[in-house]
Amino acid sequence: MDILVVDDEPQLAEQVGRALSRAGHEVRIARDGPSALQEVTGSRFDLVVLDVNLPGFDGFMLLSRIKEARLPVRVLMLTSRSEVGDRVAGLKAGADDYLTKPFAMEELLARVEVLGRRNTAPEAESILRVGDLCLDTVQRRLSRGDRRVEVSPREFEVLQVLMKEPGRTFSRDEICERIWEREYEYDTRTVEIFIMRLRKKLDRPGEESVIRTVRSVGYVMKPTL
């Protein structure tokens, strides 16, 4: 992929650039908002790795400009671990994923790989499949095998988060941040209730749940054997 790394920390930007280059990507680096905007509007990129705090104007402004221009580029935002509001704002503004600082380079590469797979088949994103579970995100219909399953809007949204990246474990906080717009609107215990309801609707008697619990971490979507 052609990737633009936007970060005003020279050492981090160079480290990220080298790691992505070793993974086979073409990488360019921008240090501030205005130069990043010039790069992304003047060249075709598949992905922008975008820090929130930038000179000139911040990552949210750049994300807004990208969306206004309807540029066909994915955005992975880098945020401070303590700034929950930044992560929520970035996702709601159209970022495809986020990663909190400090992060392991292996995780960054894994997130980039997932976003790259999404880029290769955008037409398939409206239908999500995990095993015999099928979620139509346009018609908002859910089925398991030949059985239609009725779910509430919030249950649908929780399931959509998990099914977009099967095999990846999501913490309760991350699920909340991807669904609720304002931090004060959610409680992570609410996610547990939705997961419980989904399991009752989806799981067959005697089978392991399609939504697995990873102890002390969160939830992961995997097909039953």
PDB file of C-alpha atoms in Angstrom:
ATOM      1  CA  MET A   1       0.000   0.000   0.000  1.00  0.00           C
ATOM      2  CA  ASP A   2       0.939   3.652  -0.411  1.00  0.00           C
ATOM      3  CA  ILE A   3       0.910   5.110   3.103  1.00  0.00           C
ATOM      4  CA  LEU A   4       1.278   8.647   4.407  1.00  0.00           C
ATOM      5  CA  VAL A   5       2.548   8.888   7.992  1.00  0.00           C
ATOM      6  CA  VAL A   6       1.630  12.211   9.617  1.00  0.00           C
ATOM      7  CA  ASP A   7       3.367  12.873  12.931  1.00  0.00           C
ATOM      8  CA  ASP A   8       5.411  15.793  14.275  1.00  0.00           C
ATOM      9  CA  GLU A   9       7.627  13.534  16.401  1.00  0.00           C
ATOM     10  CA  PRO A  10      10.565  12.887  14.029  1.00  0.00           C
ATOM     11  CA  GLN A  11      11.871   9.784  15.786  1.00  0.00           C
ATOM     12  CA  LEU A  12       8.481   8.091  15.977  1.00  0.00           C
ATOM     13  CA  ALA A  13       7.605   9.006  12.402  1.00  0.00           C
ATOM     14  CA  GLU A  14      10.876   7.527  11.152  1.00  0.00           C
ATOM     15  CA  GLN A  15      10.395   4.344  13.202  1.00  0.00           C
ATOM     16  CA  VAL A  16       6.881   3.883  11.876  1.00  0.00           C
ATOM     17  CA  GLY A  17       8.041   4.619   8.337  1.00  0.00           C
ATOM     18  CA  ARG A  18      10.869   2.062   8.503  1.00  0.00           C
ATOM     19  CA  ALA A  19       8.581  -0.633   9.951  1.00  0.00           C
ATOM     20  CA  LEU A  20       5.983  -0.080   7.236  1.00  0.00           C
ATOM     21  CA  SER A  21       8.653  -0.052   4.524  1.00  0.00           C
ATOM     22  CA  ARG A  22      10.076  -3.357   5.770  1.00  0.00           C
ATOM     23  CA  ALA A  23       6.550  -4.772   5.585  1.00  0.00           C
ATOM     24  CA  GLY A  24       6.481  -3.932   1.871  1.00  0.00           C
ATOM     25  CA  HIS A  25       4.628  -0.614   1.858  1.00  0.00           C
ATOM     26  CA  GLU A  26       5.544   2.622   0.095  1.00  0.00           C
ATOM     27  CA  VAL A  27       5.804   5.334   2.740  1.00  0.00           C
ATOM     28  CA  ARG A  28       5.979   9.123   2.797  1.00  0.00           C
ATOM     29  CA  ILE A  29       6.112  11.300   5.918  1.00  0.00           C
ATOM     30  CA  ALA A  30       4.527  14.668   6.703  1.00  0.00           C
ATOM     31  CA  ARG A  31       5.246  16.692   9.866  1.00  0.00           C
ATOM     32  CA  ASP A  32       2.266  19.058  10.084  1.00  0.00           C
ATOM     33  CA  GLY A  33      -1.338  19.521   9.036  1.00  0.00           C
ATOM     34  CA  PRO A  34      -0.861  21.807   5.989  1.00  0.00           C
ATOM     35  CA  SER A  35       1.921  19.736   4.407  1.00  0.00           C
ATOM     36  CA  ALA A  36      -0.050  16.530   5.066  1.00  0.00           C
ATOM     37  CA  LEU A  37      -3.099  18.023   3.344  1.00  0.00           C
ATOM     38  CA  GLN A  38      -0.963  18.976   0.351  1.00  0.00           C
ATOM     39  CA  GLU A  39       0.424  15.429   0.181  1.00  0.00           C
ATOM     40  CA  VAL A  40      -2.900  13.629   0.498  1.00  0.00           C
ATOM     41  CA  THR A  41      -4.691  15.823  -2.038  1.00  0.00           C
ATOM     42  CA  GLY A  42      -1.800  15.795  -4.510  1.00  0.00           C
ATOM     43  CA  SER A  43      -1.070  12.054  -4.516  1.00  0.00           C
ATOM     44  CA  ARG A  44      -3.029   8.820  -4.269  1.00  0.00           C
ATOM     45  CA  PHE A  45      -2.622   7.093  -0.903  1.00  0.00           C
ATOM     46  CA  ASP A  46      -4.316   3.954   0.364  1.00  0.00           C
ATOM     47  CA  LEU A  47      -3.862   4.810   4.048  1.00  0.00           C
ATOM     48  CA  VAL A  48      -3.000   7.773   6.268  1.00  0.00           C
ATOM     49  CA  VAL A  49      -1.486   7.051   9.696  1.00  0.00           C
ATOM     50  CA  LEU A  50      -2.528  10.255  11.408  1.00  0.00           C
ATOM     51  CA  ASP A  51      -1.489  11.712  14.750  1.00  0.00           C
ATOM     52  CA  VAL A  52      -4.040  13.947  16.488  1.00  0.00           C
ATOM     53  CA  ASN A  53      -1.644  16.630  17.760  1.00  0.00           C
ATOM     54  CA  LEU A  54      -0.034  18.416  14.817  1.00  0.00           C
ATOM     55  CA  PRO A  55       1.364  21.891  14.084  1.00  0.00           C
ATOM     56  CA  GLY A  56      -0.573  24.078  11.660  1.00  0.00           C
ATOM     57  CA  PHE A  57      -3.864  22.339  12.247  1.00  0.00           C
ATOM     58  CA  ASP A  58      -4.613  19.115  14.077  1.00  0.00           C
ATOM     59  CA  GLY A  59      -5.465  15.623  12.905  1.00  0.00           C
ATOM     60  CA  PHE A  60      -9.205  16.168  13.302  1.00  0.00           C
ATOM     61  CA  MET A  61      -9.078  19.081  10.868  1.00  0.00           C
ATOM     62  CA  LEU A  62      -7.082  17.024   8.375  1.00  0.00           C
ATOM     63  CA  LEU A  63      -9.544  14.148   8.720  1.00  0.00           C
ATOM     64  CA  SER A  64     -12.389  16.587   8.099  1.00  0.00           C
ATOM     65  CA  ARG A  65     -10.687  17.903   4.944  1.00  0.00           C
ATOM     66  CA  ILE A  66     -10.138  14.343   3.690  1.00  0.00           C
ATOM     67  CA  LYS A  67     -13.800  13.503   4.179  1.00  0.00           C
ATOM     68  CA  GLU A  68     -14.998  16.760   2.625  1.00  0.00           C
ATOM     69  CA  ALA A  69     -12.891  16.023  -0.461  1.00  0.00           C
ATOM     70  CA  ARG A  70     -14.230  12.441  -0.497  1.00  0.00           C
ATOM     71  CA  LEU A  71     -10.726  11.075  -0.958  1.00  0.00           C
ATOM     72  CA  PRO A  72     -10.689   7.258  -1.188  1.00  0.00           C
ATOM     73  CA  VAL A  73      -8.193   6.798   1.612  1.00  0.00           C
ATOM     74  CA  ARG A  74      -8.336   4.942   4.929  1.00  0.00           C
ATOM     75  CA  VAL A  75      -7.337   6.740   8.122  1.00  0.00           C
ATOM     76  CA  LEU A  76      -5.704   5.164  11.171  1.00  0.00           C
ATOM     77  CA  MET A  77      -5.544   7.736  13.972  1.00  0.00           C
ATOM     78  CA  LEU A  78      -2.911   7.823  16.709  1.00  0.00           C
ATOM     79  CA  THR A  79      -4.206   9.165  20.021  1.00  0.00           C
ATOM     80  CA  SER A  80      -3.048   9.622  23.590  1.00  0.00           C
ATOM     81  CA  ARG A  81      -4.005   6.725  25.838  1.00  0.00           C
ATOM     82  CA  SER A  82      -5.689   9.096  28.307  1.00  0.00           C
ATOM     83  CA  GLU A  83      -7.837  10.931  25.767  1.00  0.00           C
ATOM     84  CA  VAL A  84     -10.972   8.803  25.389  1.00  0.00           C
ATOM     85  CA  GLY A  85     -12.766  11.773  23.859  1.00  0.00           C
ATOM     86  CA  ASP A  86     -10.190  11.980  21.052  1.00  0.00           C
ATOM     87  CA  ARG A  87     -10.726   8.343  20.125  1.00  0.00           C
ATOM     88  CA  VAL A  88     -14.509   8.717  20.096  1.00  0.00           C
ATOM     89  CA  ALA A  89     -14.315  11.954  18.095  1.00  0.00           C
ATOM     90  CA  GLY A  90     -11.970  10.399  15.547  1.00  0.00           C
ATOM     91  CA  LEU A  91     -14.184   7.385  14.928  1.00  0.00           C
ATOM     92  CA  LYS A  92     -17.298   9.500  14.686  1.00  0.00           C
ATOM     93  CA  ALA A  93     -15.558  11.854  12.249  1.00  0.00           C
ATOM     94  CA  GLY A  94     -14.822   8.971   9.906  1.00  0.00           C
ATOM     95  CA  ALA A  95     -11.514   7.428  10.984  1.00  0.00           C
ATOM     96  CA  ASP A  96     -11.359   3.722  10.155  1.00  0.00           C
ATOM     97  CA  ASP A  97      -9.420   2.735  13.258  1.00  0.00           C
ATOM     98  CA  TYR A  98      -7.312   4.186  16.064  1.00  0.00           C
ATOM     99  CA  LEU A  99      -4.256   3.178  18.031  1.00  0.00           C
ATOM    100  CA  THR A 100      -3.294   4.606  21.397  1.00  0.00           C
ATOM    101  CA  LYS A 101       0.209   5.838  22.222  1.00  0.00           C
ATOM    102  CA  PRO A 102       2.481   4.274  23.230  1.00  0.00           C
ATOM    103  CA  PHE A 103       1.889   1.260  20.989  1.00  0.00           C
ATOM    104  CA  ALA A 104       3.739  -1.873  19.922  1.00  0.00           C
ATOM    105  CA  MET A 105       4.930  -1.712  16.326  1.00  0.00           C
ATOM    106  CA  GLU A 106       3.580  -5.229  15.766  1.00  0.00           C
ATOM    107  CA  GLU A 107       0.087  -3.998  16.611  1.00  0.00           C
ATOM    108  CA  LEU A 108       0.401  -1.059  14.230  1.00  0.00           C
ATOM    109  CA  LEU A 109       1.427  -3.421  11.422  1.00  0.00           C
ATOM    110  CA  ALA A 110      -1.498  -5.725  12.219  1.00  0.00           C
ATOM    111  CA  ARG A 111      -3.985  -2.821  12.117  1.00  0.00           C
ATOM    112  CA  VAL A 112      -2.509  -1.660   8.809  1.00  0.00           C
ATOM    113  CA  GLU A 113      -2.840  -5.170   7.383  1.00  0.00           C
ATOM    114  CA  VAL A 114      -6.514  -5.315   8.349  1.00  0.00           C
ATOM    115  CA  LEU A 115      -7.207  -1.912   6.794  1.00  0.00           C
ATOM    116  CA  GLY A 116      -5.381  -3.007   3.662  1.00  0.00           C
ATOM    117  CA  ARG A 117      -7.649  -6.030   3.321  1.00  0.00           C
ATOM    118  CA  ARG A 118     -10.675  -3.740   3.598  1.00  0.00           C
ATOM    119  CA  ASN A 119      -9.285  -1.589   0.796  1.00  0.00           C
ATOM    120  CA  THR A 120      -9.028  -4.516  -1.608  1.00  0.00           C
ATOM    121  CA  ALA A 121     -12.713  -5.419  -1.379  1.00  0.00           C
ATOM    122  CA  PRO A 122     -14.838  -2.411  -0.446  1.00  0.00           C
ATOM    123  CA  GLU A 123     -17.870  -3.814  -2.276  1.00  0.00           C
ATOM    124  CA  ALA A 124     -18.011  -6.755   0.128  1.00  0.00           C
ATOM    125  CA  GLU A 125     -18.165  -4.633   3.273  1.00  0.00           C
ATOM    126  CA  SER A 126     -21.959  -4.418   3.286  1.00  0.00           C
ATOM    127  CA  ILE A 127     -22.193  -8.179   3.932  1.00  0.00           C
ATOM    128  CA  LEU A 128     -20.276  -9.453   6.938  1.00  0.00           C
ATOM    129  CA  ARG A 129     -19.872 -13.207   7.454  1.00  0.00           C
ATOM    130  CA  VAL A 130     -18.444 -15.231  10.307  1.00  0.00           C
ATOM    131  CA  GLY A 131     -19.094 -18.937   9.880  1.00  0.00           C
ATOM    132  CA  ASP A 132     -22.810 -19.332   9.169  1.00  0.00           C
ATOM    133  CA  LEU A 133     -23.558 -15.915  10.648  1.00  0.00           C
ATOM    134  CA  CYS A 134     -24.448 -13.261   8.041  1.00  0.00           C
ATOM    135  CA  LEU A 135     -24.974  -9.555   8.728  1.00  0.00           C
ATOM    136  CA  ASP A 136     -26.288  -7.258   6.002  1.00  0.00           C
ATOM    137  CA  THR A 137     -25.239  -3.777   7.130  1.00  0.00           C
ATOM    138  CA  VAL A 138     -27.297  -2.016   4.442  1.00  0.00           C
ATOM    139  CA  GLN A 139     -30.594  -3.864   4.898  1.00  0.00           C
ATOM    140  CA  ARG A 140     -29.753  -4.291   8.609  1.00  0.00           C
ATOM    141  CA  ARG A 141     -30.652  -7.963   8.554  1.00  0.00           C
ATOM    142  CA  LEU A 142     -29.058 -10.752  10.534  1.00  0.00           C
ATOM    143  CA  SER A 143     -29.279 -14.482   9.932  1.00  0.00           C
ATOM    144  CA  ARG A 144     -27.630 -17.619  11.194  1.00  0.00           C
ATOM    145  CA  GLY A 145     -27.802 -20.362   8.614  1.00  0.00           C
ATOM    146  CA  ASP A 146     -31.355 -20.262   7.289  1.00  0.00           C
ATOM    147  CA  ARG A 147     -32.719 -18.687  10.483  1.00  0.00           C
ATOM    148  CA  ARG A 148     -33.515 -14.963  10.616  1.00  0.00           C
ATOM    149  CA  VAL A 149     -32.452 -13.345  13.896  1.00  0.00           C
ATOM    150  CA  GLU A 150     -34.089 -10.164  15.188  1.00  0.00           C
ATOM    151  CA  VAL A 151     -31.837  -7.818  17.167  1.00  0.00           C
ATOM    152  CA  SER A 152     -32.175  -4.319  18.576  1.00  0.00           C
ATOM    153  CA  PRO A 153     -30.293  -1.395  16.966  1.00  0.00           C
ATOM    154  CA  ARG A 154     -27.636  -1.386  19.696  1.00  0.00           C
ATOM    155  CA  GLU A 155     -27.219  -5.163  19.536  1.00  0.00           C
ATOM    156  CA  PHE A 156     -26.767  -4.803  15.788  1.00  0.00           C
ATOM    157  CA  GLU A 157     -24.045  -2.180  16.270  1.00  0.00           C
ATOM    158  CA  VAL A 158     -22.157  -4.280  18.835  1.00  0.00           C
ATOM    159  CA  LEU A 159     -22.292  -7.274  16.514  1.00  0.00           C
ATOM    160  CA  GLN A 160     -21.140  -5.200  13.539  1.00  0.00           C
ATOM    161  CA  VAL A 161     -18.037  -4.054  15.430  1.00  0.00           C
ATOM    162  CA  LEU A 162     -17.089  -7.643  16.252  1.00  0.00           C
ATOM    163  CA  MET A 163     -17.880  -9.076  12.805  1.00  0.00           C
ATOM    164  CA  LYS A 164     -15.876  -6.474  10.894  1.00  0.00           C
ATOM    165  CA  GLU A 165     -12.690  -7.937  12.367  1.00  0.00           C
ATOM    166  CA  PRO A 166     -13.302 -11.570  13.352  1.00  0.00           C
ATOM    167  CA  GLY A 167     -10.488 -13.007  15.414  1.00  0.00           C
ATOM    168  CA  ARG A 168      -9.572  -9.633  16.925  1.00  0.00           C
ATOM    169  CA  THR A 169     -10.285  -9.108  20.599  1.00  0.00           C
ATOM    170  CA  PHE A 170     -12.104  -5.881  21.467  1.00  0.00           C
ATOM    171  CA  SER A 171     -12.115  -4.471  24.979  1.00  0.00           C
ATOM    172  CA  ARG A 172     -15.417  -3.281  26.434  1.00  0.00           C
ATOM    173  CA  ASP A 173     -14.122   0.300  26.312  1.00  0.00           C
ATOM    174  CA  GLU A 174     -13.267   0.036  22.625  1.00  0.00           C
ATOM    175  CA  ILE A 175     -16.684  -1.370  21.736  1.00  0.00           C
ATOM    176  CA  CYS A 176     -18.286   1.508  23.614  1.00  0.00           C
ATOM    177  CA  GLU A 177     -16.131   4.109  21.894  1.00  0.00           C
ATOM    178  CA  ARG A 178     -17.056   2.787  18.447  1.00  0.00           C
ATOM    179  CA  ILE A 179     -20.786   2.991  19.140  1.00  0.00           C
ATOM    180  CA  TRP A 180     -21.561   5.841  21.519  1.00  0.00           C
ATOM    181  CA  GLU A 181     -20.863   9.421  20.495  1.00  0.00           C
ATOM    182  CA  ARG A 182     -20.372  10.910  23.943  1.00  0.00           C
ATOM    183  CA  GLU A 183     -18.320   9.406  26.720  1.00  0.00           C
ATOM    184  CA  TYR A 184     -20.936  10.067  29.404  1.00  0.00           C
ATOM    185  CA  GLU A 185     -23.604   8.157  27.475  1.00  0.00           C
ATOM    186  CA  TYR A 186     -22.129   4.725  28.058  1.00  0.00           C
ATOM    187  CA  ASP A 187     -21.127   2.310  30.775  1.00  0.00           C
ATOM    188  CA  THR A 188     -19.012  -0.721  29.873  1.00  0.00           C
ATOM    189  CA  ARG A 189     -21.454  -2.895  31.821  1.00  0.00           C
ATOM    190  CA  THR A 190     -23.996  -2.067  29.123  1.00  0.00           C
ATOM    191  CA  VAL A 191     -21.834  -3.941  26.614  1.00  0.00           C
ATOM    192  CA  GLU A 192     -21.975  -7.038  28.812  1.00  0.00           C
ATOM    193  CA  ILE A 193     -25.775  -6.891  28.717  1.00  0.00           C
ATOM    194  CA  PHE A 194     -25.832  -6.631  24.925  1.00  0.00           C
ATOM    195  CA  ILE A 195     -23.363  -9.516  24.594  1.00  0.00           C
ATOM    196  CA  MET A 196     -25.523 -11.657  26.872  1.00  0.00           C
ATOM    197  CA  ARG A 197     -28.617 -10.892  24.782  1.00  0.00           C
ATOM    198  CA  LEU A 198     -26.819 -11.627  21.519  1.00  0.00           C
ATOM    199  CA  ARG A 199     -25.602 -14.974  22.797  1.00  0.00           C
ATOM    200  CA  LYS A 200     -29.127 -15.990  23.731  1.00  0.00           C
ATOM    201  CA  LYS A 201     -30.324 -15.136  20.227  1.00  0.00           C
ATOM    202  CA  LEU A 202     -27.414 -16.569  18.256  1.00  0.00           C
ATOM    203  CA  ASP A 203     -26.055 -19.612  20.039  1.00  0.00           C
ATOM    204  CA  ARG A 204     -27.281 -23.156  19.599  1.00  0.00           C
ATOM    205  CA  PRO A 205     -27.760 -25.430  22.640  1.00  0.00           C
ATOM    206  CA  GLY A 206     -24.591 -27.272  23.583  1.00  0.00           C
ATOM    207  CA  GLU A 207     -22.304 -25.269  21.274  1.00  0.00           C
ATOM    208  CA  GLU A 208     -19.600 -22.823  22.239  1.00  0.00           C
ATOM    209  CA  SER A 209     -20.716 -19.244  21.775  1.00  0.00           C
ATOM    210  CA  VAL A 210     -19.809 -17.492  18.522  1.00  0.00           C
ATOM    211  CA  ILE A 211     -18.909 -14.487  20.723  1.00  0.00           C
ATOM    212  CA  ARG A 212     -16.059 -15.637  22.963  1.00  0.00           C
ATOM    213  CA  THR A 213     -14.948 -13.969  26.180  1.00  0.00           C
ATOM    214  CA  VAL A 214     -11.232 -13.340  26.569  1.00  0.00           C
ATOM    215  CA  ARG A 215     -10.742 -13.144  30.315  1.00  0.00           C
ATOM    216  CA  SER A 216      -9.724  -9.703  31.599  1.00  0.00           C
ATOM    217  CA  VAL A 217      -9.547  -8.386  28.029  1.00  0.00           C
ATOM    218  CA  GLY A 218     -12.875  -8.355  26.204  1.00  0.00           C
ATOM    219  CA  TYR A 219     -14.706 -10.181  23.416  1.00  0.00           C
ATOM    220  CA  VAL A 220     -13.806 -11.804  20.125  1.00  0.00           C
ATOM    221  CA  MET A 221     -15.962 -13.146  17.290  1.00  0.00           C
ATOM    222  CA  LYS A 222     -15.072 -16.652  16.073  1.00  0.00           C
ATOM    223  CA  PRO A 223     -17.087 -19.233  14.112  1.00  0.00           C
ATOM    224  CA  THR A 224     -18.130 -22.328  16.003  1.00  0.00           C
ATOM    225  CA  LEU A 225     -16.553 -25.593  14.935  1.00  0.00           C
TER     226      LEU A 225
END
